[in-house]
PDB file of C-alpha atoms in Angstrom:
ATOM      1  CA  MET A   1     -21.920 -28.096 -16.449  1.00  0.00           C
ATOM      2  CA  LEU A   2     -17.977 -27.040 -17.081  1.00  0.00           C
ATOM      3  CA  THR A   3     -15.335 -27.082 -14.507  1.00  0.00           C
ATOM      4  CA  ALA A   4     -11.566 -26.302 -15.902  1.00  0.00           C
ATOM      5  CA  PRO A   5      -9.784 -23.647 -12.740  1.00  0.00           C
ATOM      6  CA  GLN A   6      -6.677 -24.425 -14.633  1.00  0.00           C
ATOM      7  CA  ASP A   7      -7.787 -22.285 -17.462  1.00  0.00           C
ATOM      8  CA  GLY A   8      -9.721 -19.712 -15.159  1.00  0.00           C
ATOM      9  CA  VAL A   9     -13.474 -21.359 -15.166  1.00  0.00           C
ATOM     10  CA  PRO A  10     -13.684 -22.645 -11.812  1.00  0.00           C
ATOM     11  CA  LEU A  11     -17.305 -23.390 -12.842  1.00  0.00           C
ATOM     12  CA  LEU A  12     -19.668 -22.854 -15.427  1.00  0.00           C
ATOM     13  CA  PHE A  13     -23.552 -23.550 -15.903  1.00  0.00           C
ATOM     14  CA  ILE A  14     -24.358 -24.155 -19.527  1.00  0.00           C
ATOM     15  CA  GLU A  15     -28.237 -23.993 -21.227  1.00  0.00           C
ATOM     16  CA  VAL A  16     -27.933 -25.345 -24.820  1.00  0.00           C
ATOM     17  CA  ASP A  17     -31.161 -23.517 -26.859  1.00  0.00           C
ATOM     18  CA  ASN A  18     -32.036 -25.197 -29.807  1.00  0.00           C
ATOM     19  CA  CYS A  19     -34.754 -21.996 -30.402  1.00  0.00           C
ATOM     20  CA  HIS A  20     -37.987 -23.444 -29.805  1.00  0.00           C
ATOM     21  CA  GLU A  21     -38.489 -21.835 -25.925  1.00  0.00           C
ATOM     22  CA  THR A  22     -39.500 -18.154 -25.961  1.00  0.00           C
ATOM     23  CA  ALA A  23     -37.974 -15.798 -23.529  1.00  0.00           C
ATOM     24  CA  GLU A  24     -40.623 -16.472 -21.287  1.00  0.00           C
ATOM     25  CA  GLU A  25     -39.648 -20.115 -20.704  1.00  0.00           C
ATOM     26  CA  LEU A  26     -36.096 -19.454 -20.916  1.00  0.00           C
ATOM     27  CA  ALA A  27     -36.624 -16.623 -18.331  1.00  0.00           C
ATOM     28  CA  ASP A  28     -37.889 -20.062 -16.089  1.00  0.00           C
ATOM     29  CA  LYS A  29     -35.251 -21.795 -16.474  1.00  0.00           C
ATOM     30  CA  LEU A  30     -32.922 -18.496 -14.756  1.00  0.00           C
ATOM     31  CA  GLU A  31     -35.282 -18.337 -11.458  1.00  0.00           C
ATOM     32  CA  LYS A  32     -35.153 -22.362 -10.736  1.00  0.00           C
ATOM     33  CA  TYR A  33     -30.923 -21.690 -11.286  1.00  0.00           C
ATOM     34  CA  ALA A  34     -31.416 -18.747  -8.946  1.00  0.00           C
ATOM     35  CA  ARG A  35     -33.569 -20.535  -6.277  1.00  0.00           C
ATOM     36  CA  PHE A  36     -31.051 -23.994  -6.396  1.00  0.00           C
ATOM     37  CA  PHE A  37     -27.895 -21.166  -5.761  1.00  0.00           C
ATOM     38  CA  LYS A  38     -30.006 -19.365  -3.110  1.00  0.00           C
ATOM     39  CA  ARG A  39     -30.434 -22.578  -1.117  1.00  0.00           C
ATOM     40  CA  LYS A  40     -28.224 -23.906   1.732  1.00  0.00           C
ATOM     41  CA  VAL A  41     -27.111 -26.857   3.276  1.00  0.00           C
ATOM     42  CA  LYS A  42     -25.234 -27.569   6.473  1.00  0.00           C
ATOM     43  CA  ASP A  43     -21.276 -28.098   5.700  1.00  0.00           C
ATOM     44  CA  THR A  44     -19.166 -31.154   7.399  1.00  0.00           C
ATOM     45  CA  ASP A  45     -18.334 -28.851   9.808  1.00  0.00           C
ATOM     46  CA  GLY A  46     -21.595 -28.091  10.549  1.00  0.00           C
ATOM     47  CA  LYS A  47     -21.397 -24.409   9.514  1.00  0.00           C
ATOM     48  CA  GLU A  48     -24.023 -23.105   7.052  1.00  0.00           C
ATOM     49  CA  ARG A  49     -22.710 -22.247   3.469  1.00  0.00           C
ATOM     50  CA  PRO A  50     -25.186 -22.507  -0.592  1.00  0.00           C
ATOM     51  CA  MET A  51     -25.585 -25.912  -1.189  1.00  0.00           C
ATOM     52  CA  TRP A  52     -23.392 -25.647  -4.620  1.00  0.00           C
ATOM     53  CA  ARG A  53     -20.108 -24.774  -2.529  1.00  0.00           C
ATOM     54  CA  THR A  54     -20.157 -28.001  -1.342  1.00  0.00           C
ATOM     55  CA  ARG A  55     -20.531 -29.576  -4.541  1.00  0.00           C
ATOM     56  CA  TRP A  56     -17.833 -27.565  -6.236  1.00  0.00           C
ATOM     57  CA  THR A  57     -14.605 -25.483  -5.647  1.00  0.00           C
ATOM     58  CA  VAL A  58     -14.968 -21.996  -6.313  1.00  0.00           C
ATOM     59  CA  PRO A  59     -12.927 -19.435  -4.774  1.00  0.00           C
ATOM     60  CA  GLU A  60     -14.970 -16.882  -2.385  1.00  0.00           C
ATOM     61  CA  GLY A  61     -15.383 -13.441  -3.367  1.00  0.00           C
ATOM     62  CA  ARG A  62     -14.380 -10.096  -1.724  1.00  0.00           C
ATOM     63  CA  TYR A  63     -16.949  -8.765   0.565  1.00  0.00           C
ATOM     64  CA  GLY A  64     -19.849  -7.181  -0.821  1.00  0.00           C
ATOM     65  CA  ASP A  65     -19.189  -8.535  -4.577  1.00  0.00           C
ATOM     66  CA  ALA A  66     -19.767 -12.246  -4.307  1.00  0.00           C
ATOM     67  CA  PRO A  67     -21.719 -13.272  -7.185  1.00  0.00           C
ATOM     68  CA  HIS A  68     -23.572 -16.828  -8.352  1.00  0.00           C
ATOM     69  CA  PRO A  69     -21.998 -18.791 -10.860  1.00  0.00           C
ATOM     70  CA  PRO A  70     -22.258 -18.021 -14.301  1.00  0.00           C
ATOM     71  CA  VAL A  71     -24.807 -18.881 -16.669  1.00  0.00           C
ATOM     72  CA  LEU A  72     -24.138 -19.537 -20.224  1.00  0.00           C
ATOM     73  CA  LEU A  73     -26.297 -19.619 -23.349  1.00  0.00           C
ATOM     74  CA  VAL A  74     -25.843 -21.565 -26.332  1.00  0.00           C
ATOM     75  CA  PHE A  75     -28.274 -21.017 -29.414  1.00  0.00           C
ATOM     76  CA  ASN A  76     -27.944 -23.338 -31.852  1.00  0.00           C
ATOM     77  CA  ARG A  77     -30.168 -21.714 -34.714  1.00  0.00           C
ATOM     78  CA  ALA A  78     -32.086 -25.585 -35.249  1.00  0.00           C
ATOM     79  CA  GLY A  79     -35.612 -23.611 -34.503  1.00  0.00           C
ATOM     80  CA  GLU A  80     -37.721 -21.233 -35.595  1.00  0.00           C
ATOM     81  CA  ARG A  81     -36.910 -18.245 -33.264  1.00  0.00           C
ATOM     82  CA  ASN A  82     -34.664 -15.789 -33.706  1.00  0.00           C
ATOM     83  CA  PRO A  83     -32.059 -15.353 -31.045  1.00  0.00           C
ATOM     84  CA  ASN A  84     -31.532 -11.411 -31.669  1.00  0.00           C
ATOM     85  CA  ARG A  85     -35.432 -10.823 -30.248  1.00  0.00           C
ATOM     86  CA  THR A  86     -35.667 -13.642 -27.895  1.00  0.00           C
ATOM     87  CA  VAL A  87     -32.005 -12.470 -26.096  1.00  0.00           C
ATOM     88  CA  PRO A  88     -33.180  -8.466 -25.202  1.00  0.00           C
ATOM     89  CA  ARG A  89     -36.526 -10.110 -24.374  1.00  0.00           C
ATOM     90  CA  LEU A  90     -35.115 -12.537 -22.006  1.00  0.00           C
ATOM     91  CA  MET A  91     -32.671  -9.719 -20.659  1.00  0.00           C
ATOM     92  CA  GLU A  92     -35.310  -7.460 -19.430  1.00  0.00           C
ATOM     93  CA  LEU A  93     -37.802 -10.671 -17.655  1.00  0.00           C
ATOM     94  CA  THR A  94     -33.669 -11.306 -15.871  1.00  0.00           C
ATOM     95  CA  ARG A  95     -32.877  -7.896 -15.368  1.00  0.00           C
ATOM     96  CA  HIS A  96     -33.305  -8.644 -11.202  1.00  0.00           C
ATOM     97  CA  LEU A  97     -31.417 -11.643 -11.747  1.00  0.00           C
ATOM     98  CA  TRP A  98     -28.420 -10.169 -13.271  1.00  0.00           C
ATOM     99  CA  GLN A  99     -27.891  -6.727 -13.040  1.00  0.00           C
ATOM    100  CA  GLY A 100     -25.125  -4.979 -11.064  1.00  0.00           C
ATOM    101  CA  GLU A 101     -24.314  -2.100  -8.568  1.00  0.00           C
ATOM    102  CA  ARG A 102     -22.685   0.665 -10.387  1.00  0.00           C
ATOM    103  CA  GLN A 103     -19.599   2.403  -8.554  1.00  0.00           C
ATOM    104  CA  ARG A 104     -18.102   5.604  -8.657  1.00  0.00           C
ATOM    105  CA  GLY A 105     -15.064   4.184 -10.473  1.00  0.00           C
ATOM    106  CA  GLY A 106     -17.739   3.098 -13.779  1.00  0.00           C
ATOM    107  CA  HIS A 107     -17.675  -0.564 -12.565  1.00  0.00           C
ATOM    108  CA  HIS A 108     -20.107  -3.202 -11.048  1.00  0.00           C
ATOM    109  CA  LEU A 109     -20.299  -4.832  -8.719  1.00  0.00           C
ATOM    110  CA  TYR A 110     -22.592  -8.557  -8.776  1.00  0.00           C
ATOM    111  CA  ASP A 111     -23.369  -9.617  -4.996  1.00  0.00           C
ATOM    112  CA  ARG A 112     -25.618 -12.076  -5.124  1.00  0.00           C
ATOM    113  CA  LYS A 113     -25.988 -12.181  -8.801  1.00  0.00           C
ATOM    114  CA  ILE A 114     -26.188 -14.646 -11.692  1.00  0.00           C
ATOM    115  CA  PRO A 115     -23.790 -13.444 -14.460  1.00  0.00           C
ATOM    116  CA  ILE A 116     -25.765 -14.396 -17.687  1.00  0.00           C
ATOM    117  CA  ILE A 117     -23.596 -14.987 -21.104  1.00  0.00           C
ATOM    118  CA  ALA A 118     -25.524 -15.387 -24.476  1.00  0.00           C
ATOM    119  CA  THR A 119     -23.322 -17.205 -27.304  1.00  0.00           C
ATOM    120  CA  GLY A 120     -23.778 -18.516 -30.899  1.00  0.00           C
ATOM    121  CA  LEU A 121     -23.118 -22.188 -31.604  1.00  0.00           C
ATOM    122  CA  ASN A 122     -21.854 -20.927 -35.596  1.00  0.00           C
ATOM    123  CA  GLN A 123     -19.885 -18.262 -34.012  1.00  0.00           C
ATOM    124  CA  LEU A 124     -18.229 -21.109 -31.645  1.00  0.00           C
ATOM    125  CA  ARG A 125     -17.442 -22.405 -34.317  1.00  0.00           C
ATOM    126  CA  GLU A 126     -16.104 -19.406 -36.250  1.00  0.00           C
ATOM    127  CA  HIS A 127     -14.192 -18.135 -33.653  1.00  0.00           C
ATOM    128  CA  GLY A 128     -13.698 -20.477 -30.524  1.00  0.00           C
ATOM    129  CA  PRO A 129     -14.644 -21.372 -27.560  1.00  0.00           C
ATOM    130  CA  ALA A 130     -11.513 -18.068 -26.795  1.00  0.00           C
ATOM    131  CA  GLY A 131     -12.496 -15.847 -29.437  1.00  0.00           C
ATOM    132  CA  PRO A 132     -14.455 -12.688 -28.503  1.00  0.00           C
ATOM    133  CA  VAL A 133     -18.224 -14.056 -29.126  1.00  0.00           C
ATOM    134  CA  PHE A 134     -19.750 -13.919 -25.330  1.00  0.00           C
ATOM    135  CA  ALA A 135     -21.943 -10.801 -24.492  1.00  0.00           C
ATOM    136  CA  ARG A 136     -22.864 -10.634 -21.047  1.00  0.00           C
ATOM    137  CA  PHE A 137     -26.510  -9.317 -20.406  1.00  0.00           C
ATOM    138  CA  GLY A 138     -25.662  -5.812 -19.369  1.00  0.00           C
ATOM    139  CA  ARG A 139     -22.316  -5.658 -21.143  1.00  0.00           C
ATOM    140  CA  SER A 140     -22.203  -3.975 -24.440  1.00  0.00           C
ATOM    141  CA  GLY A 141     -20.079  -5.309 -26.772  1.00  0.00           C
ATOM    142  CA  PRO A 142     -18.814  -9.302 -27.102  1.00  0.00           C
ATOM    143  CA  GLN A 143     -15.710  -9.999 -25.086  1.00  0.00           C
ATOM    144  CA  THR A 144     -13.685 -13.590 -24.202  1.00  0.00           C
ATOM    145  CA  LEU A 145     -14.890 -15.751 -22.007  1.00  0.00           C
ATOM    146  CA  LEU A 146     -12.976 -15.044 -19.321  1.00  0.00           C
ATOM    147  CA  GLU A 147     -14.316 -11.298 -19.775  1.00  0.00           C
ATOM    148  CA  ALA A 148     -17.217 -12.158 -19.355  1.00  0.00           C
ATOM    149  CA  ILE A 149     -17.460 -14.454 -16.567  1.00  0.00           C
ATOM    150  CA  GLY A 150     -15.072 -11.857 -14.508  1.00  0.00           C
ATOM    151  CA  ASN A 151     -15.287  -7.928 -13.510  1.00  0.00           C
ATOM    152  CA  PRO A 152     -12.877  -6.159 -15.351  1.00  0.00           C
ATOM    153  CA  ARG A 153     -13.729  -3.234 -15.095  1.00  0.00           C
ATOM    154  CA  ARG A 154     -13.205  -3.944 -11.209  1.00  0.00           C
ATOM    155  CA  GLU A 155      -9.981  -5.210 -11.766  1.00  0.00           C
ATOM    156  CA  ALA A 156      -8.637  -2.418 -13.627  1.00  0.00           C
ATOM    157  CA  ALA A 157     -10.541  -0.438 -10.484  1.00  0.00           C
ATOM    158  CA  ASP A 158      -8.655  -1.935  -8.373  1.00  0.00           C
ATOM    159  CA  ALA A 159      -5.420  -1.397 -10.322  1.00  0.00           C
ATOM    160  CA  ARG A 160      -5.761   1.900  -9.968  1.00  0.00           C
ATOM    161  CA  GLU A 161      -7.008   2.466  -6.971  1.00  0.00           C
ATOM    162  CA  GLN A 162      -4.392   0.404  -5.525  1.00  0.00           C
ATOM    163  CA  GLU A 163      -1.659   2.423  -8.017  1.00  0.00           C
ATOM    164  CA  GLU A 164      -3.242   5.470  -6.467  1.00  0.00           C
ATOM    165  CA  ALA A 165      -2.745   4.363  -2.251  1.00  0.00           C
ATOM    166  CA  LYS A 166       0.891   3.534  -3.365  1.00  0.00           C
ATOM    167  CA  ALA A 167       1.099   7.365  -4.556  1.00  0.00           C
ATOM    168  CA  ARG A 168      -0.152   8.864  -1.544  1.00  0.00           C
ATOM    169  CA  ALA A 169       2.018   6.653   0.869  1.00  0.00           C
ATOM    170  CA  ALA A 170       4.793   7.402  -1.414  1.00  0.00           C
ATOM    171  CA  ALA A 171       4.135  11.671  -0.981  1.00  0.00           C
ATOM    172  CA  TYR A 172       2.939  10.789   2.272  1.00  0.00           C
ATOM    173  CA  GLN A 173       6.641   9.557   3.144  1.00  0.00           C
ATOM    174  CA  ALA A 174       8.226  11.976   1.110  1.00  0.00           C
ATOM    175  CA  GLU A 175       6.504  14.737   3.457  1.00  0.00           C
ATOM    176  CA  VAL A 176       7.691  12.885   6.639  1.00  0.00           C
ATOM    177  CA  ARG A 177      10.989  12.870   5.119  1.00  0.00           C
ATOM    178  CA  ARG A 178      11.166  16.717   4.172  1.00  0.00           C
ATOM    179  CA  ALA A 179       9.549  17.316   7.571  1.00  0.00           C
ATOM    180  CA  ALA A 180      12.496  15.017   9.558  1.00  0.00           C
ATOM    181  CA  GLN A 181      14.709  16.627   6.871  1.00  0.00           C
ATOM    182  CA  GLU A 182      13.569  20.394   7.677  1.00  0.00           C
ATOM    183  CA  GLN A 183      13.423  19.810  11.795  1.00  0.00           C
ATOM    184  CA  ALA A 184      16.806  18.364  11.634  1.00  0.00           C
ATOM    185  CA  ALA A 185      17.809  20.987   9.814  1.00  0.00           C
ATOM    186  CA  LYS A 186      16.298  23.268  12.352  1.00  0.00           C
ATOM    187  CA  GLN A 187      18.019  21.762  15.130  1.00  0.00           C
ATOM    188  CA  ALA A 188      20.923  22.275  13.654  1.00  0.00           C
ATOM    189  CA  ALA A 189      21.301  25.925  13.383  1.00  0.00           C
ATOM    190  CA  GLU A 190      19.399  25.944  17.148  1.00  0.00           C
ATOM    191  CA  ARG A 191      22.688  23.927  17.859  1.00  0.00           C
ATOM    192  CA  GLU A 192      24.640  25.930  15.743  1.00  0.00           C
ATOM    193  CA  ALA A 193      23.334  29.666  17.488  1.00  0.00           C
ATOM    194  CA  ARG A 194      24.671  28.334  20.589  1.00  0.00           C
ATOM    195  CA  ARG A 195      28.026  27.480  20.176  1.00  0.00           C
ATOM    196  CA  PRO A 196      30.508  28.864  21.803  1.00  0.00           C
ATOM    197  CA  VAL A 197      33.470  31.319  20.513  1.00  0.00           C
ATOM    198  CA  CYS A 198      36.431  31.552  21.737  1.00  0.00           C
ATOM    199  CA  THR A 199      37.519  34.473  24.202  1.00  0.00           C
ATOM    200  CA  GLY A 200      41.057  34.248  22.894  1.00  0.00           C
ATOM    201  CA  CYS A 201      41.105  34.245  19.128  1.00  0.00           C
ATOM    202  CA  GLY A 202      37.239  34.392  18.483  1.00  0.00           C
ATOM    203  CA  ALA A 203      36.917  31.468  16.881  1.00  0.00           C
ATOM    204  CA  LYS A 204      34.492  28.945  17.362  1.00  0.00           C
ATOM    205  CA  PHE A 205      34.466  25.847  18.943  1.00  0.00           C
ATOM    206  CA  THR A 206      35.100  22.400  17.731  1.00  0.00           C
ATOM    207  CA  ASP A 207      32.263  19.680  18.911  1.00  0.00           C
ATOM    208  CA  ALA A 208      35.452  18.150  20.541  1.00  0.00           C
ATOM    209  CA  ARG A 209      36.240  21.090  22.382  1.00  0.00           C
ATOM    210  CA  TRP A 210      32.491  22.017  23.129  1.00  0.00           C
ATOM    211  CA  GLU A 211      31.464  18.661  24.594  1.00  0.00           C
ATOM    212  CA  ALA A 212      34.925  18.930  26.842  1.00  0.00           C
ATOM    213  CA  VAL A 213      33.833  21.828  28.605  1.00  0.00           C
ATOM    214  CA  GLN A 214      30.834  20.892  29.424  1.00  0.00           C
ATOM    215  CA  PRO A 215      29.391  21.176  32.812  1.00  0.00           C
ATOM    216  CA  LYS A 216      29.852  17.847  35.135  1.00  0.00           C
ATOM    217  CA  ASP A 217      26.668  16.291  36.814  1.00  0.00           C
ATOM    218  CA  TRP A 218      28.201  19.124  40.135  1.00  0.00           C
ATOM    219  CA  GLY A 219      28.104  21.833  37.866  1.00  0.00           C
ATOM    220  CA  ALA A 220      32.254  21.675  37.164  1.00  0.00           C
ATOM    221  CA  SER A 221      33.618  22.261  33.852  1.00  0.00           C
ATOM    222  CA  LYS A 222      35.358  19.297  32.315  1.00  0.00           C
ATOM    223  CA  GLY A 223      38.524  20.752  31.061  1.00  0.00           C
ATOM    224  CA  SER A 224      40.283  24.397  32.154  1.00  0.00           C
ATOM    225  CA  HIS A 225      39.828  27.426  30.520  1.00  0.00           C
ATOM    226  CA  PRO A 226      36.339  26.175  29.175  1.00  0.00           C
ATOM    227  CA  ARG A 227      36.375  29.936  27.349  1.00  0.00           C
ATOM    228  CA  LEU A 228      38.675  29.384  25.017  1.00  0.00           C
ATOM    229  CA  CYS A 229      39.724  27.014  21.873  1.00  0.00           C
ATOM    230  CA  ASP A 230      42.035  24.264  22.252  1.00  0.00           C
ATOM    231  CA  GLU A 231      44.783  26.671  20.542  1.00  0.00           C
ATOM    232  CA  CYS A 232      44.198  29.245  23.167  1.00  0.00           C
ATOM    233  CA  MET A 233      44.593  26.647  26.179  1.00  0.00           C
ATOM    234  CA  ASP A 234      47.352  25.276  25.018  1.00  0.00           C
ATOM    235  CA  HIS A 235      48.920  29.288  25.345  1.00  0.00           C
ATOM    236  CA  ALA A 236      47.125  29.744  28.489  1.00  0.00           C
ATOM    237  CA  VAL A 237      48.773  26.396  30.177  1.00  0.00           C
ATOM    238  CA  VAL A 238      52.207  27.527  28.158  1.00  0.00           C
ATOM    239  CA  ASP A 239      51.797  30.993  29.921  1.00  0.00           C
ATOM    240  CA  ALA A 240      50.997  30.040  33.362  1.00  0.00           C
ATOM    241  CA  ARG A 241      53.272  27.334  34.010  1.00  0.00           C
ATOM    242  CA  GLN A 242      56.278  29.809  32.819  1.00  0.00           C
ATOM    243  CA  GLU A 243      54.744  32.048  35.378  1.00  0.00           C
ATOM    244  CA  GLN A 244      54.824  29.740  37.766  1.00  0.00           C
ATOM    245  CA  ALA A 245      57.990  28.251  36.937  1.00  0.00           C
ATOM    246  CA  GLY A 246      59.396  32.028  36.994  1.00  0.00           C
ATOM    247  CA  GLY A 247      57.650  32.558  40.606  1.00  0.00           C
ATOM    248  CA  LYS A 248      59.273  29.610  41.989  1.00  0.00           C
ATOM    249  CA  ARG A 249      63.038  30.553  40.891  1.00  0.00           C
ATOM    250  CA  GLN A 250      62.481  33.528  42.531  1.00  0.00           C
ATOM    251  CA  GLU A 251      61.591  32.310  45.262  1.00  0.00           C
ATOM    252  CA  ARG A 252      64.357  30.065  45.399  1.00  0.00           C
ATOM    253  CA  GLY A 253      66.698  33.850  44.692  1.00  0.00           C
ATOM    254  CA  GLN A 254      67.691  32.553  41.349  1.00  0.00           C
ATOM    255  CA  THR A 255      67.711  35.313  38.627  1.00  0.00           C
ATOM    256  CA  VAL A 256      64.727  35.462  36.583  1.00  0.00           C
ATOM    257  CA  PRO A 257      65.707  35.712  32.985  1.00  0.00           C
ATOM    258  CA  GLY A 258      65.260  39.646  32.041  1.00  0.00           C
ATOM    259  CA  GLN A 259      66.433  40.756  35.748  1.00  0.00           C
ATOM    260  CA  LYS A 260      69.529  42.246  36.840  1.00  0.00           C
ATOM    261  CA  ALA A 261      71.001  39.660  39.885  1.00  0.00           C
ATOM    262  CA  GLY A 262      70.728  41.593  43.370  1.00  0.00           C
ATOM    263  CA  GLY A 263      70.467  40.441  47.155  1.00  0.00           C
ATOM    264  CA  TRP A 264      71.834  38.393  49.297  1.00  0.00           C
ATOM    265  CA  LEU A 265      73.978  37.170  46.914  1.00  0.00           C
ATOM    266  CA  SER A 266      75.308  40.692  45.241  1.00  0.00           C
ATOM    267  CA  ARG A 267      76.270  41.614  48.538  1.00  0.00           C
ATOM    268  CA  MET A 268      78.708  38.766  49.518  1.00  0.00           C
ATOM    269  CA  ARG A 269      80.721  39.220  45.896  1.00  0.00           C
ATOM    270  CA  THR A 270      81.337  42.545  47.316  1.00  0.00           C
TER     271      THR A 270
END
């Protein structure tokens, strides 16, 4: 048994075979591993857990993909049996223990399955434990130990799914922004269509002038001359003041510019 979490190997059971045992005898050993991994006990918190988890700290698998600890078979060519013939037979005998469930993404899930890996002692001597000399049951081609005990295809599928989810989220946000911009443009166009036009000069009201002539709560306009722009309103106010001043002078008998003096003042002079 090996634990090396610092190197990415939280728990690994190792069986060394000197090529004396048959495939059936090795399969029986793996069945015992399966029974051991299924055994449950109550933990210190009173909850029932797999017994092996109460002895070794291993990260929890995700729901639907929580495999048992891997078992590594190391073959030492000391006996008369050829592992190249033993391993294929052993794979068939133990298929129910290691075979995963294929997913649409092309990867497999190994919920409550045992990752069974085989290698040779001579290969380990030649390439070292970090070399691609490990053959996991159900996979083609040699892998490194971390690849063999892990699930690189699932990790790649997860990475693709995350990227696709990010792309969908980005596309959705872009669509939301586009819809908001279109709505804002539509509202701006509708507002512009409602903008008042000065009856004096024909110019459109500014925002400030439009706001100034909006009716108050009781229906009256906020400013005078609500149909005139600021410039036309100023001229109208000046004209109104001049007319008002002229009217007052007439009431007092004063000469209005442009008119001749008359009335009682003219008669007095004569």
